[in-house]
Amino acid sequence: MPLDYERIKNWPIPEGRQEYSARDTILYALGVGAAISNKLSPEELRFVYEKGLQALPTMATILGSPEGFWMADPEAGIDLAKVLHGEQFLTIHKPLPAEGVVIGRETVDEIYDKGADKGAVMYCSRKLYSEDGELLATSGWSTFMRGNGGFGGTATGQPKPHPVPDDRPCDSSIDLISRPEQAVIYRLSGDWNPLHIDPAFAARGGFDVPILHGMCSYGIAGRAVLQLLCNNDPSRLRAFNVRFAAPMFPGETTRTEVWLEGPGRAALRVRVLERDVIILNNGYVEFDA
């Protein structure tokens, strides 16, 4: 069904306030596949050990959400059965503390109309602040709404995917495994969608087994980026954007490939080796070289 552009664009999204602990930070790291071996390297230990603990930068994308799910409000007129997470963006302004209180302020930035038979794409963002008002991170995402096109808007100006070079091999890559119980761990960080744990629910979505959270695969890729480009130092990551291309299943192995594009810039792509399927594409990274 067509949506009311002005109403959604100016939706009064409540401010989100969240207190998180060192335990939450460790749980997030485990949820995105950290600490998979024994013994742990000092670089890996820093994300799961309270002594000298550091937060993974991608954790900023799950903090500061408003209470409830405003898109589920019937007044919004969004067909949730036909909604897909399209892209994820992250800009780090300051390293995320290992524990603390954060404030999230979320906005609907733009909605592009692809047509009645093609749906609409909504871009939102959330600025994450410390309790004393310092901007820590800006996360953004696109939502593909297959059931809400044809509202009379325009498709002009929609951001284009970042190109990944196809004329040369990648400059570096890394393989990271996931656990069979990866989705069960990751959901403890706040994403309770039954698609990722309930086999019967997953079957209704057309999957033989539950799939991994897209934001979990994003976090795994974030760990890969830290190792490939930042010497595992989270303070060096400045931006990390991807487009979701296909589902990943718990227990699969990811291969993250990066192409250097200049000082402190790289393109990225992630595939799962077991099925040779690209799951994250059109990635873009900025980092302190």
Short mmCIF file of N, CA, C and O in Angstrom, two decimals, residues 11-144:
data_model
loop_
_atom_site.label_atom_id
_atom_site.label_comp_id
_atom_site.label_asym_id
_atom_site.label_seq_id
_atom_site.Cartn_x
_atom_site.Cartn_y
_atom_site.Cartn_z
N TRP A 11 8.05 11.38 11.44
CA TRP A 11 7.55 10.55 12.53
C TRP A 11 8.27 10.90 13.84
O TRP A 11 9.51 10.99 13.87
N PRO A 12 7.54 11.09 14.93
CA PRO A 12 8.16 11.47 16.21
C PRO A 12 8.78 10.25 16.91
O PRO A 12 8.18 9.64 17.80
N ILE A 13 9.99 9.90 16.51
CA ILE A 13 10.67 8.74 17.10
C ILE A 13 11.22 9.13 18.46
O ILE A 13 11.99 10.09 18.57
N PRO A 14 10.86 8.40 19.52
CA PRO A 14 11.34 8.78 20.85
C PRO A 14 12.84 8.57 21.00
O PRO A 14 13.44 7.71 20.34
N GLU A 15 13.43 9.34 21.87
CA GLU A 15 14.85 9.21 22.17
C GLU A 15 15.10 7.88 22.88
O GLU A 15 14.30 7.43 23.69
N GLY A 16 16.21 7.24 22.57
CA GLY A 16 16.57 5.99 23.24
C GLY A 16 17.70 6.22 24.23
O GLY A 16 18.69 6.88 23.91
N ARG A 17 17.54 5.69 25.43
CA ARG A 17 18.60 5.77 26.45
C ARG A 17 18.95 4.35 26.87
O ARG A 17 18.07 3.55 27.17
N GLN A 18 20.23 4.03 26.89
CA GLN A 18 20.64 2.67 27.21
C GLN A 18 21.89 2.67 28.08
O GLN A 18 22.89 3.32 27.76
N GLU A 19 21.81 1.93 29.16
CA GLU A 19 22.98 1.68 29.99
C GLU A 19 23.50 0.29 29.66
O GLU A 19 22.73 -0.67 29.59
N TYR A 20 24.77 0.18 29.38
CA TYR A 20 25.36 -1.12 29.07
C TYR A 20 26.61 -1.33 29.92
O TYR A 20 27.28 -0.38 30.33
N SER A 21 26.90 -2.58 30.18
CA SER A 21 27.99 -2.95 31.09
C SER A 21 29.11 -3.65 30.32
O SER A 21 28.98 -3.99 29.14
N ALA A 22 30.21 -3.92 31.03
CA ALA A 22 31.29 -4.71 30.44
C ALA A 22 30.79 -6.08 30.03
O ALA A 22 31.21 -6.63 29.00
N ARG A 23 29.85 -6.63 30.78
CA ARG A 23 29.26 -7.93 30.43
C ARG A 23 28.57 -7.85 29.06
O ARG A 23 28.69 -8.77 28.24
N ASP A 24 27.82 -6.77 28.81
CA ASP A 24 27.15 -6.61 27.53
C ASP A 24 28.16 -6.50 26.38
O ASP A 24 27.94 -7.04 25.29
N THR A 25 29.25 -5.80 26.63
CA THR A 25 30.27 -5.62 25.61
C THR A 25 30.94 -6.94 25.26
O THR A 25 31.19 -7.25 24.09
N ILE A 26 31.22 -7.74 26.29
CA ILE A 26 31.80 -9.07 26.06
C ILE A 26 30.82 -9.97 25.32
O ILE A 26 31.18 -10.69 24.38
N LEU A 27 29.55 -9.92 25.72
CA LEU A 27 28.53 -10.76 25.09
C LEU A 27 28.37 -10.41 23.62
O LEU A 27 28.23 -11.30 22.77
N TYR A 28 28.42 -9.12 23.29
CA TYR A 28 28.34 -8.73 21.88
C TYR A 28 29.52 -9.30 21.10
O TYR A 28 29.34 -9.84 19.99
N ALA A 29 30.72 -9.21 21.66
CA ALA A 29 31.90 -9.73 20.97
C ALA A 29 31.77 -11.23 20.73
O ALA A 29 32.08 -11.74 19.64
N LEU A 30 31.31 -11.97 21.73
CA LEU A 30 31.08 -13.40 21.56
C LEU A 30 30.01 -13.65 20.49
O LEU A 30 30.10 -14.59 19.71
N GLY A 31 29.00 -12.78 20.47
CA GLY A 31 27.91 -12.92 19.52
C GLY A 31 28.33 -12.76 18.08
O GLY A 31 27.69 -13.31 17.17
N VAL A 32 29.41 -12.02 17.84
CA VAL A 32 29.91 -11.86 16.47
C VAL A 32 31.16 -12.69 16.23
O VAL A 32 31.94 -12.42 15.33
N GLY A 33 31.33 -13.73 17.06
CA GLY A 33 32.32 -14.75 16.77
C GLY A 33 33.70 -14.57 17.35
O GLY A 33 34.63 -15.30 16.98
N ALA A 34 33.88 -13.62 18.28
CA ALA A 34 35.20 -13.45 18.89
C ALA A 34 35.51 -14.61 19.82
O ALA A 34 34.62 -15.36 20.24
N ALA A 35 36.77 -14.77 20.16
CA ALA A 35 37.24 -15.77 21.13
C ALA A 35 36.92 -17.19 20.69
O ALA A 35 36.45 -18.00 21.48
N ILE A 36 37.18 -17.48 19.43
CA ILE A 36 36.84 -18.79 18.88
C ILE A 36 37.91 -19.83 19.18
O ILE A 36 37.71 -21.02 18.95
N SER A 37 39.08 -19.38 19.68
CA SER A 37 40.18 -20.31 19.91
C SER A 37 40.70 -20.19 21.35
O SER A 37 40.35 -19.27 22.07
N ASN A 38 41.53 -21.12 21.72
CA ASN A 38 42.20 -21.12 23.03
C ASN A 38 43.62 -21.64 22.79
O ASN A 38 43.80 -22.75 22.28
N LYS A 39 44.70 -20.85 22.99
CA LYS A 39 44.64 -19.62 23.76
C LYS A 39 44.37 -18.41 22.87
O LYS A 39 44.61 -18.46 21.66
N LEU A 40 43.91 -17.32 23.49
CA LEU A 40 43.58 -16.13 22.74
C LEU A 40 44.80 -15.22 22.63
O LEU A 40 45.58 -15.09 23.57
N SER A 41 44.92 -14.59 21.47
CA SER A 41 45.99 -13.60 21.29
C SER A 41 45.66 -12.36 22.12
O SER A 41 44.49 -12.11 22.44
N PRO A 42 46.66 -11.57 22.46
CA PRO A 42 46.38 -10.32 23.18
C PRO A 42 45.40 -9.42 22.43
O PRO A 42 44.59 -8.74 23.05
N GLU A 43 45.48 -9.42 21.08
CA GLU A 43 44.60 -8.57 20.28
C GLU A 43 43.15 -9.03 20.40
O GLU A 43 42.23 -8.20 20.42
N GLU A 44 42.92 -10.33 20.46
CA GLU A 44 41.56 -10.86 20.58
C GLU A 44 41.06 -10.77 22.02
O GLU A 44 39.87 -10.53 22.26
N LEU A 45 41.97 -10.94 22.96
CA LEU A 45 41.61 -10.94 24.38
C LEU A 45 40.99 -9.61 24.80
O LEU A 45 40.10 -9.57 25.65
N ARG A 46 41.42 -8.53 24.16
CA ARG A 46 40.95 -7.20 24.57
C ARG A 46 39.44 -7.02 24.38
O ARG A 46 38.84 -6.13 24.98
N PHE A 47 38.80 -7.87 23.56
CA PHE A 47 37.37 -7.72 23.31
C PHE A 47 36.50 -8.61 24.20
O PHE A 47 35.27 -8.47 24.17
N VAL A 48 37.13 -9.51 24.97
CA VAL A 48 36.33 -10.44 25.77
C VAL A 48 36.79 -10.55 27.22
O VAL A 48 36.22 -11.31 28.00
N TYR A 49 37.80 -9.78 27.59
CA TYR A 49 38.36 -9.86 28.95
C TYR A 49 38.20 -8.51 29.61
O TYR A 49 38.61 -7.48 29.07
N GLU A 50 37.60 -8.52 30.80
CA GLU A 50 37.30 -7.25 31.49
C GLU A 50 38.55 -6.45 31.82
O GLU A 50 38.49 -5.23 31.97
N LYS A 51 39.71 -7.10 31.89
CA LYS A 51 40.97 -6.40 32.12
C LYS A 51 41.42 -5.74 30.83
O LYS A 51 41.82 -6.41 29.89
N GLY A 52 41.30 -4.44 30.74
CA GLY A 52 41.67 -3.72 29.52
C GLY A 52 40.64 -3.85 28.41
O GLY A 52 40.98 -3.70 27.23
N LEU A 53 39.40 -4.11 28.77
CA LEU A 53 38.34 -4.36 27.79
C LEU A 53 38.15 -3.18 26.83
O LEU A 53 38.14 -2.02 27.24
N GLN A 54 37.95 -3.50 25.53
CA GLN A 54 37.61 -2.52 24.50
C GLN A 54 36.38 -3.01 23.75
O GLN A 54 36.20 -4.21 23.53
N ALA A 55 35.53 -2.08 23.37
CA ALA A 55 34.31 -2.42 22.62
C ALA A 55 34.61 -2.51 21.13
O ALA A 55 35.37 -1.71 20.59
N LEU A 56 34.02 -3.51 20.48
CA LEU A 56 34.09 -3.55 19.02
C LEU A 56 33.31 -2.37 18.45
O LEU A 56 32.19 -2.07 18.91
N PRO A 57 33.84 -1.69 17.46
CA PRO A 57 33.15 -0.51 16.92
C PRO A 57 31.74 -0.78 16.43
O PRO A 57 30.85 0.07 16.58
N THR A 58 31.50 -1.95 15.84
CA THR A 58 30.17 -2.24 15.29
C THR A 58 29.10 -2.37 16.36
O THR A 58 27.91 -2.34 16.06
N MET A 59 29.50 -2.47 17.62
CA MET A 59 28.51 -2.52 18.70
C MET A 59 27.69 -1.23 18.75
O MET A 59 26.56 -1.22 19.23
N ALA A 60 28.27 -0.15 18.24
CA ALA A 60 27.55 1.13 18.24
C ALA A 60 26.25 1.06 17.46
O ALA A 60 25.31 1.82 17.71
N THR A 61 26.14 0.11 16.51
CA THR A 61 24.93 0.02 15.68
C THR A 61 23.75 -0.56 16.43
O THR A 61 22.60 -0.45 15.95
N ILE A 62 23.97 -1.21 17.56
CA ILE A 62 22.85 -1.85 18.28
C ILE A 62 22.48 -1.11 19.56
O ILE A 62 21.57 -1.54 20.28
N LEU A 63 23.16 -0.01 19.85
CA LEU A 63 22.91 0.73 21.08
C LEU A 63 22.01 1.94 20.84
O LEU A 63 22.02 2.54 19.75
N GLY A 64 21.26 2.32 21.88
CA GLY A 64 20.49 3.56 21.83
C GLY A 64 19.21 3.51 21.03
O GLY A 64 18.66 4.56 20.66
N SER A 65 18.69 2.31 20.76
CA SER A 65 17.43 2.21 20.01
C SER A 65 16.27 2.70 20.86
O SER A 65 16.26 2.53 22.09
N PRO A 66 15.26 3.31 20.25
CA PRO A 66 14.08 3.73 21.00
C PRO A 66 13.29 2.51 21.47
O PRO A 66 13.37 1.44 20.85
N GLU A 67 12.57 2.66 22.54
CA GLU A 67 11.73 1.56 23.02
C GLU A 67 10.63 1.27 22.01
O GLU A 67 10.08 2.18 21.40
N GLY A 68 10.32 -0.02 21.86
CA GLY A 68 9.30 -0.40 20.90
C GLY A 68 9.85 -0.37 19.48
O GLY A 68 11.03 -0.10 19.24
N PHE A 69 8.99 -0.65 18.52
CA PHE A 69 9.36 -0.70 17.10
C PHE A 69 8.37 0.18 16.36
O PHE A 69 7.27 -0.25 16.01
N TRP A 70 8.76 1.45 16.15
CA TRP A 70 7.80 2.42 15.63
C TRP A 70 7.23 2.03 14.27
O TRP A 70 6.08 2.35 13.96
N MET A 71 7.99 1.29 13.46
CA MET A 71 7.49 0.89 12.14
C MET A 71 6.31 -0.07 12.24
O MET A 71 5.56 -0.24 11.28
N ALA A 72 6.15 -0.71 13.41
CA ALA A 72 5.03 -1.65 13.60
C ALA A 72 3.74 -0.94 13.96
O ALA A 72 2.68 -1.58 14.01
N ASP A 73 3.78 0.36 14.22
CA ASP A 73 2.57 1.11 14.53
C ASP A 73 1.64 1.08 13.32
O ASP A 73 2.03 1.46 12.21
N PRO A 74 0.40 0.62 13.48
CA PRO A 74 -0.53 0.56 12.34
C PRO A 74 -0.70 1.91 11.64
O PRO A 74 -0.97 1.95 10.43
N GLU A 75 -0.53 3.00 12.39
CA GLU A 75 -0.67 4.33 11.80
C GLU A 75 0.43 4.64 10.80
O GLU A 75 0.27 5.51 9.94
N ALA A 76 1.56 3.91 10.90
CA ALA A 76 2.65 4.14 9.96
C ALA A 76 2.32 3.59 8.57
O ALA A 76 2.83 4.07 7.56
N GLY A 77 1.47 2.56 8.52
CA GLY A 77 1.05 2.00 7.24
C GLY A 77 2.14 1.24 6.50
O GLY A 77 2.09 1.08 5.28
N ILE A 78 3.15 0.73 7.24
CA ILE A 78 4.24 -0.01 6.62
C ILE A 78 3.93 -1.50 6.65
O ILE A 78 3.58 -2.05 7.70
N ASP A 79 4.06 -2.15 5.52
CA ASP A 79 3.78 -3.59 5.41
C ASP A 79 5.01 -4.35 5.88
O ASP A 79 5.95 -4.61 5.12
N LEU A 80 5.02 -4.74 7.17
CA LEU A 80 6.20 -5.35 7.77
C LEU A 80 6.51 -6.72 7.18
O LEU A 80 7.65 -7.19 7.24
N ALA A 81 5.52 -7.39 6.61
CA ALA A 81 5.76 -8.69 6.00
C ALA A 81 6.62 -8.58 4.75
O ALA A 81 7.14 -9.59 4.26
N LYS A 82 6.77 -7.37 4.23
CA LYS A 82 7.53 -7.17 2.99
C LYS A 82 8.68 -6.19 3.19
O LYS A 82 9.06 -5.46 2.28
N VAL A 83 9.25 -6.21 4.39
CA VAL A 83 10.35 -5.31 4.73
C VAL A 83 11.66 -6.08 4.80
O VAL A 83 11.73 -7.17 5.37
N LEU A 84 12.73 -5.53 4.20
CA LEU A 84 14.06 -6.14 4.23
C LEU A 84 15.10 -5.09 4.61
O LEU A 84 15.00 -3.92 4.22
N HIS A 85 16.09 -5.50 5.39
CA HIS A 85 17.23 -4.65 5.73
C HIS A 85 18.17 -4.63 4.53
O HIS A 85 18.72 -5.66 4.15
N GLY A 86 18.34 -3.47 3.90
CA GLY A 86 19.12 -3.40 2.67
C GLY A 86 20.58 -3.09 2.87
O GLY A 86 21.46 -3.78 2.32
N GLU A 87 20.88 -2.04 3.63
CA GLU A 87 22.26 -1.59 3.81
C GLU A 87 22.48 -1.18 5.25
O GLU A 87 21.53 -0.85 5.97
N GLN A 88 23.74 -1.17 5.66
CA GLN A 88 24.10 -0.69 6.99
C GLN A 88 25.31 0.23 6.87
O GLN A 88 26.27 -0.07 6.15
N PHE A 89 25.23 1.35 7.56
CA PHE A 89 26.30 2.36 7.53
C PHE A 89 26.74 2.68 8.95
O PHE A 89 25.92 2.66 9.88
N LEU A 90 28.00 2.99 9.12
CA LEU A 90 28.50 3.37 10.44
C LEU A 90 29.65 4.35 10.29
O LEU A 90 30.60 4.10 9.54
N THR A 91 29.55 5.46 11.00
CA THR A 91 30.65 6.42 11.12
C THR A 91 31.00 6.53 12.60
O THR A 91 30.12 6.79 13.43
N ILE A 92 32.26 6.31 12.91
CA ILE A 92 32.74 6.39 14.30
C ILE A 92 33.37 7.76 14.52
O ILE A 92 34.32 8.14 13.82
N HIS A 93 32.82 8.52 15.45
CA HIS A 93 33.37 9.83 15.78
C HIS A 93 34.35 9.76 16.94
O HIS A 93 35.30 10.55 17.03
N LYS A 94 34.10 8.80 17.84
CA LYS A 94 34.98 8.60 18.99
C LYS A 94 34.83 7.14 19.42
O LYS A 94 33.73 6.59 19.36
N PRO A 95 35.92 6.48 19.85
CA PRO A 95 35.81 5.08 20.26
C PRO A 95 34.73 4.88 21.32
O PRO A 95 34.59 5.66 22.26
N LEU A 96 33.97 3.82 21.16
CA LEU A 96 32.89 3.50 22.07
C LEU A 96 33.46 3.03 23.40
O LEU A 96 34.30 2.13 23.43
N PRO A 97 33.03 3.61 24.53
CA PRO A 97 33.50 3.12 25.82
C PRO A 97 33.10 1.66 26.05
O PRO A 97 32.09 1.19 25.51
N ALA A 98 33.86 0.95 26.86
CA ALA A 98 33.56 -0.45 27.14
C ALA A 98 32.30 -0.61 27.97
O ALA A 98 31.68 -1.68 27.97
N GLU A 99 31.89 0.42 28.66
CA GLU A 99 30.64 0.43 29.41
C GLU A 99 30.22 1.87 29.63
O GLU A 99 31.03 2.78 29.56
N GLY A 100 28.94 2.08 29.88
CA GLY A 100 28.47 3.44 30.09
C GLY A 100 27.00 3.60 29.78
O GLY A 100 26.24 2.63 29.68
N VAL A 101 26.60 4.86 29.59
CA VAL A 101 25.23 5.21 29.24
C VAL A 101 25.28 5.98 27.93
O VAL A 101 26.10 6.89 27.76
N VAL A 102 24.42 5.60 26.98
CA VAL A 102 24.38 6.29 25.69
C VAL A 102 22.95 6.73 25.39
O VAL A 102 21.98 6.13 25.86
N ILE A 103 22.86 7.78 24.59
CA ILE A 103 21.58 8.33 24.14
C ILE A 103 21.51 8.22 22.63
O ILE A 103 22.44 8.63 21.93
N GLY A 104 20.44 7.65 22.11
CA GLY A 104 20.26 7.53 20.67
C GLY A 104 19.15 8.44 20.17
O GLY A 104 18.06 8.44 20.74
N ARG A 105 19.43 9.20 19.11
CA ARG A 105 18.43 10.08 18.51
C ARG A 105 18.30 9.69 17.04
O ARG A 105 19.22 9.87 16.25
N GLU A 106 17.13 9.16 16.71
CA GLU A 106 16.90 8.52 15.43
C GLU A 106 16.00 9.40 14.54
O GLU A 106 15.07 10.03 15.04
N THR A 107 16.29 9.40 13.26
CA THR A 107 15.50 10.17 12.31
C THR A 107 15.27 9.37 11.03
O THR A 107 16.06 8.49 10.68
N VAL A 108 14.16 9.69 10.36
CA VAL A 108 13.93 9.20 9.00
C VAL A 108 14.51 10.25 8.06
O VAL A 108 14.06 11.39 8.03
N ASP A 109 15.54 9.89 7.32
CA ASP A 109 16.27 10.86 6.51
C ASP A 109 15.67 11.07 5.12
O ASP A 109 15.60 12.19 4.63
N GLU A 110 15.23 9.97 4.50
CA GLU A 110 14.62 10.10 3.17
C GLU A 110 13.93 8.80 2.79
O GLU A 110 14.25 7.73 3.31
N ILE A 111 12.94 8.91 1.90
CA ILE A 111 12.23 7.75 1.38
C ILE A 111 12.16 7.89 -0.14
O ILE A 111 11.71 8.93 -0.65
N TYR A 112 12.60 6.87 -0.83
CA TYR A 112 12.62 6.89 -2.30
C TYR A 112 11.55 5.93 -2.83
O TYR A 112 11.43 4.80 -2.36
N ASP A 113 10.81 6.40 -3.80
CA ASP A 113 9.71 5.63 -4.38
C ASP A 113 10.18 4.96 -5.66
O ASP A 113 10.47 5.62 -6.66
N LYS A 114 10.23 3.63 -5.64
CA LYS A 114 10.66 2.88 -6.81
C LYS A 114 9.50 2.56 -7.75
O LYS A 114 9.72 2.12 -8.87
N GLY A 115 8.27 2.75 -7.27
CA GLY A 115 7.10 2.44 -8.08
C GLY A 115 6.21 1.44 -7.39
O GLY A 115 6.64 0.69 -6.51
N ALA A 116 4.92 1.42 -7.77
CA ALA A 116 3.94 0.58 -7.09
C ALA A 116 4.31 -0.89 -7.12
O ALA A 116 4.02 -1.64 -6.18
N ASP A 117 4.95 -1.34 -8.19
CA ASP A 117 5.30 -2.75 -8.32
C ASP A 117 6.74 -3.05 -7.89
O ASP A 117 7.18 -4.20 -7.94
N LYS A 118 7.46 -2.01 -7.44
CA LYS A 118 8.86 -2.19 -7.07
C LYS A 118 9.17 -1.82 -5.62
O LYS A 118 10.26 -2.10 -5.13
N GLY A 119 8.24 -1.17 -4.93
CA GLY A 119 8.45 -0.85 -3.53
C GLY A 119 9.08 0.51 -3.30
O GLY A 119 9.19 1.34 -4.21
N ALA A 120 9.53 0.71 -2.05
CA ALA A 120 10.15 1.96 -1.65
C ALA A 120 11.38 1.65 -0.80
O ALA A 120 11.51 0.56 -0.24
N VAL A 121 12.29 2.61 -0.71
CA VAL A 121 13.49 2.45 0.11
C VAL A 121 13.57 3.62 1.10
O VAL A 121 13.56 4.78 0.69
N MET A 122 13.62 3.29 2.39
CA MET A 122 13.68 4.30 3.43
C MET A 122 15.07 4.30 4.07
O MET A 122 15.60 3.24 4.42
N TYR A 123 15.64 5.48 4.22
CA TYR A 123 16.93 5.65 4.87
C TYR A 123 16.73 6.31 6.23
O TYR A 123 16.09 7.37 6.32
N CYS A 124 17.25 5.67 7.25
CA CYS A 124 17.17 6.20 8.63
C CYS A 124 18.57 6.31 9.20
O CYS A 124 19.51 5.66 8.72
N SER A 125 18.71 7.10 10.25
CA SER A 125 19.99 7.18 10.95
C SER A 125 19.76 7.41 12.43
O SER A 125 18.71 7.89 12.85
N ARG A 126 20.76 7.03 13.21
CA ARG A 126 20.71 7.24 14.66
C ARG A 126 22.05 7.80 15.11
O ARG A 126 23.09 7.19 14.88
N LYS A 127 22.01 8.95 15.73
CA LYS A 127 23.21 9.53 16.33
C LYS A 127 23.30 9.05 17.77
O LYS A 127 22.33 9.13 18.51
N LEU A 128 24.48 8.55 18.13
CA LEU A 128 24.69 7.98 19.45
C LEU A 128 25.58 8.92 20.26
O LEU A 128 26.70 9.22 19.85
N TYR A 129 25.05 9.36 21.40
CA TYR A 129 25.75 10.31 22.25
C TYR A 129 26.09 9.69 23.59
O TYR A 129 25.37 8.81 24.09
N SER A 130 27.17 10.15 24.19
CA SER A 130 27.46 9.80 25.57
C SER A 130 26.49 10.57 26.46
O SER A 130 25.78 11.48 26.01
N GLU A 131 26.44 10.22 27.73
CA GLU A 131 25.51 10.87 28.65
C GLU A 131 25.79 12.36 28.80
O GLU A 131 24.88 13.15 29.09
N ASP A 132 27.05 12.76 28.57
CA ASP A 132 27.38 14.19 28.69
C ASP A 132 27.28 14.92 27.35
O ASP A 132 27.72 16.06 27.21
N GLY A 133 26.70 14.26 26.35
CA GLY A 133 26.39 14.94 25.10
C GLY A 133 27.43 14.84 24.00
O GLY A 133 27.26 15.45 22.94
N GLU A 134 28.46 14.04 24.18
CA GLU A 134 29.49 13.91 23.16
C GLU A 134 29.05 12.90 22.10
O GLU A 134 28.61 11.80 22.42
N LEU A 135 29.16 13.28 20.82
CA LEU A 135 28.77 12.40 19.72
C LEU A 135 29.80 11.29 19.56
O LEU A 135 30.98 11.55 19.32
N LEU A 136 29.32 10.03 19.68
CA LEU A 136 30.20 8.87 19.59
C LEU A 136 30.17 8.23 18.21
O LEU A 136 31.21 7.85 17.67
N ALA A 137 28.97 8.08 17.65
CA ALA A 137 28.84 7.38 16.38
C ALA A 137 27.55 7.78 15.69
O ALA A 137 26.59 8.21 16.33
N THR A 138 27.54 7.64 14.39
CA THR A 138 26.32 7.78 13.60
C THR A 138 26.13 6.50 12.81
O THR A 138 26.99 6.13 12.01
N SER A 139 25.04 5.80 13.09
CA SER A 139 24.73 4.59 12.33
C SER A 139 23.54 4.88 11.43
O SER A 139 22.66 5.67 11.78
N GLY A 140 23.52 4.25 10.29
CA GLY A 140 22.43 4.45 9.35
C GLY A 140 22.09 3.14 8.68
O GLY A 140 22.86 2.19 8.71
N TRP A 141 20.93 3.09 8.07
CA TRP A 141 20.51 1.87 7.39
C TRP A 141 19.43 2.20 6.37
O TRP A 141 18.74 3.20 6.46
N SER A 142 19.33 1.32 5.38
CA SER A 142 18.24 1.43 4.42
C SER A 142 17.30 0.26 4.64
O SER A 142 17.73 -0.85 4.95
N THR A 143 16.02 0.52 4.47
CA THR A 143 14.98 -0.51 4.60
C THR A 143 14.24 -0.58 3.28
O THR A 143 13.67 0.42 2.82
N PHE A 144 14.26 -1.75 2.66
CA PHE A 144 13.54 -1.97 1.41
C PHE A 144 12.12 -2.41 1.75
O PHE A 144 11.91 -3.46 2.36
#
